[in-house]
């Protein structure tokens, strides 16, 4: 009897975990799709009215590897008493790795953990890495010139 109850508890726990993971994964995919389809001009008015994903690919080239993830925008500090864990912001972050080893990482705030996609999207961080140089971008409009060098 004890073994049967233990098995049922484990199965229920795994089912709940799988369901939560599937929900999170579906939410992440929606947020990534939202970020990819944003008009880049909405993130920086000096840039063209085209999809973010199209704009980024045009800059980094067809051979660059582009990965996406959803994260907490670096908001959770791990400090006791910090309430940032209650409803952390969520960012769609893209990392483009070019064949010559240069990298671009752009983090776009797209919502919160509880609300999902909400509010006006905003670039919360953009960094260009070269072998000997790291540049934090103030505006996305700075990226094309860095990639031409």
Steps between C-alpha positions, in 0.01 A plus 500: 500500500779742594686431174183556296436835672861601442472416130176701470662800673802483269281472188282793610810706577654425163173581324476836677865575417449403135186716479676801656799452268270480196319818608830680551634375169185612314518841670868532410429414137223765486731763649785414265263513202372838623856637524602364159198665340537840669563789266858604569389863458290449814820426693702782341321766295810554281476144365285370213144377530585131462479191717772478765602152387533612136699808600739303722556231236578769240775632730661176617469307173362164398785300658457642850337275759216676681361355824213626714403456864266650757656619827432735793689793345758461779243626752524232768782587735505198731507739798274409792205738522517596133147480356611482135417127500127565555428611144830536315515672164563271206735569213531335163875483454670425173861404454648514152836329445673599178741267316794728591420451872346842554177497703198717554264460796176698515252477786145629446255537792172348380292448814492345846490151644139531619351715223684357201540740208416842640603860470714670243801295387834657578865417441651452846843400377699466181864395486745447214800273563813476290817316598655812649200726551169504686257780423176566690262666258290797607271459197448220250585747220867468608518132404528524118816713519664260747426199281646670189842537667 
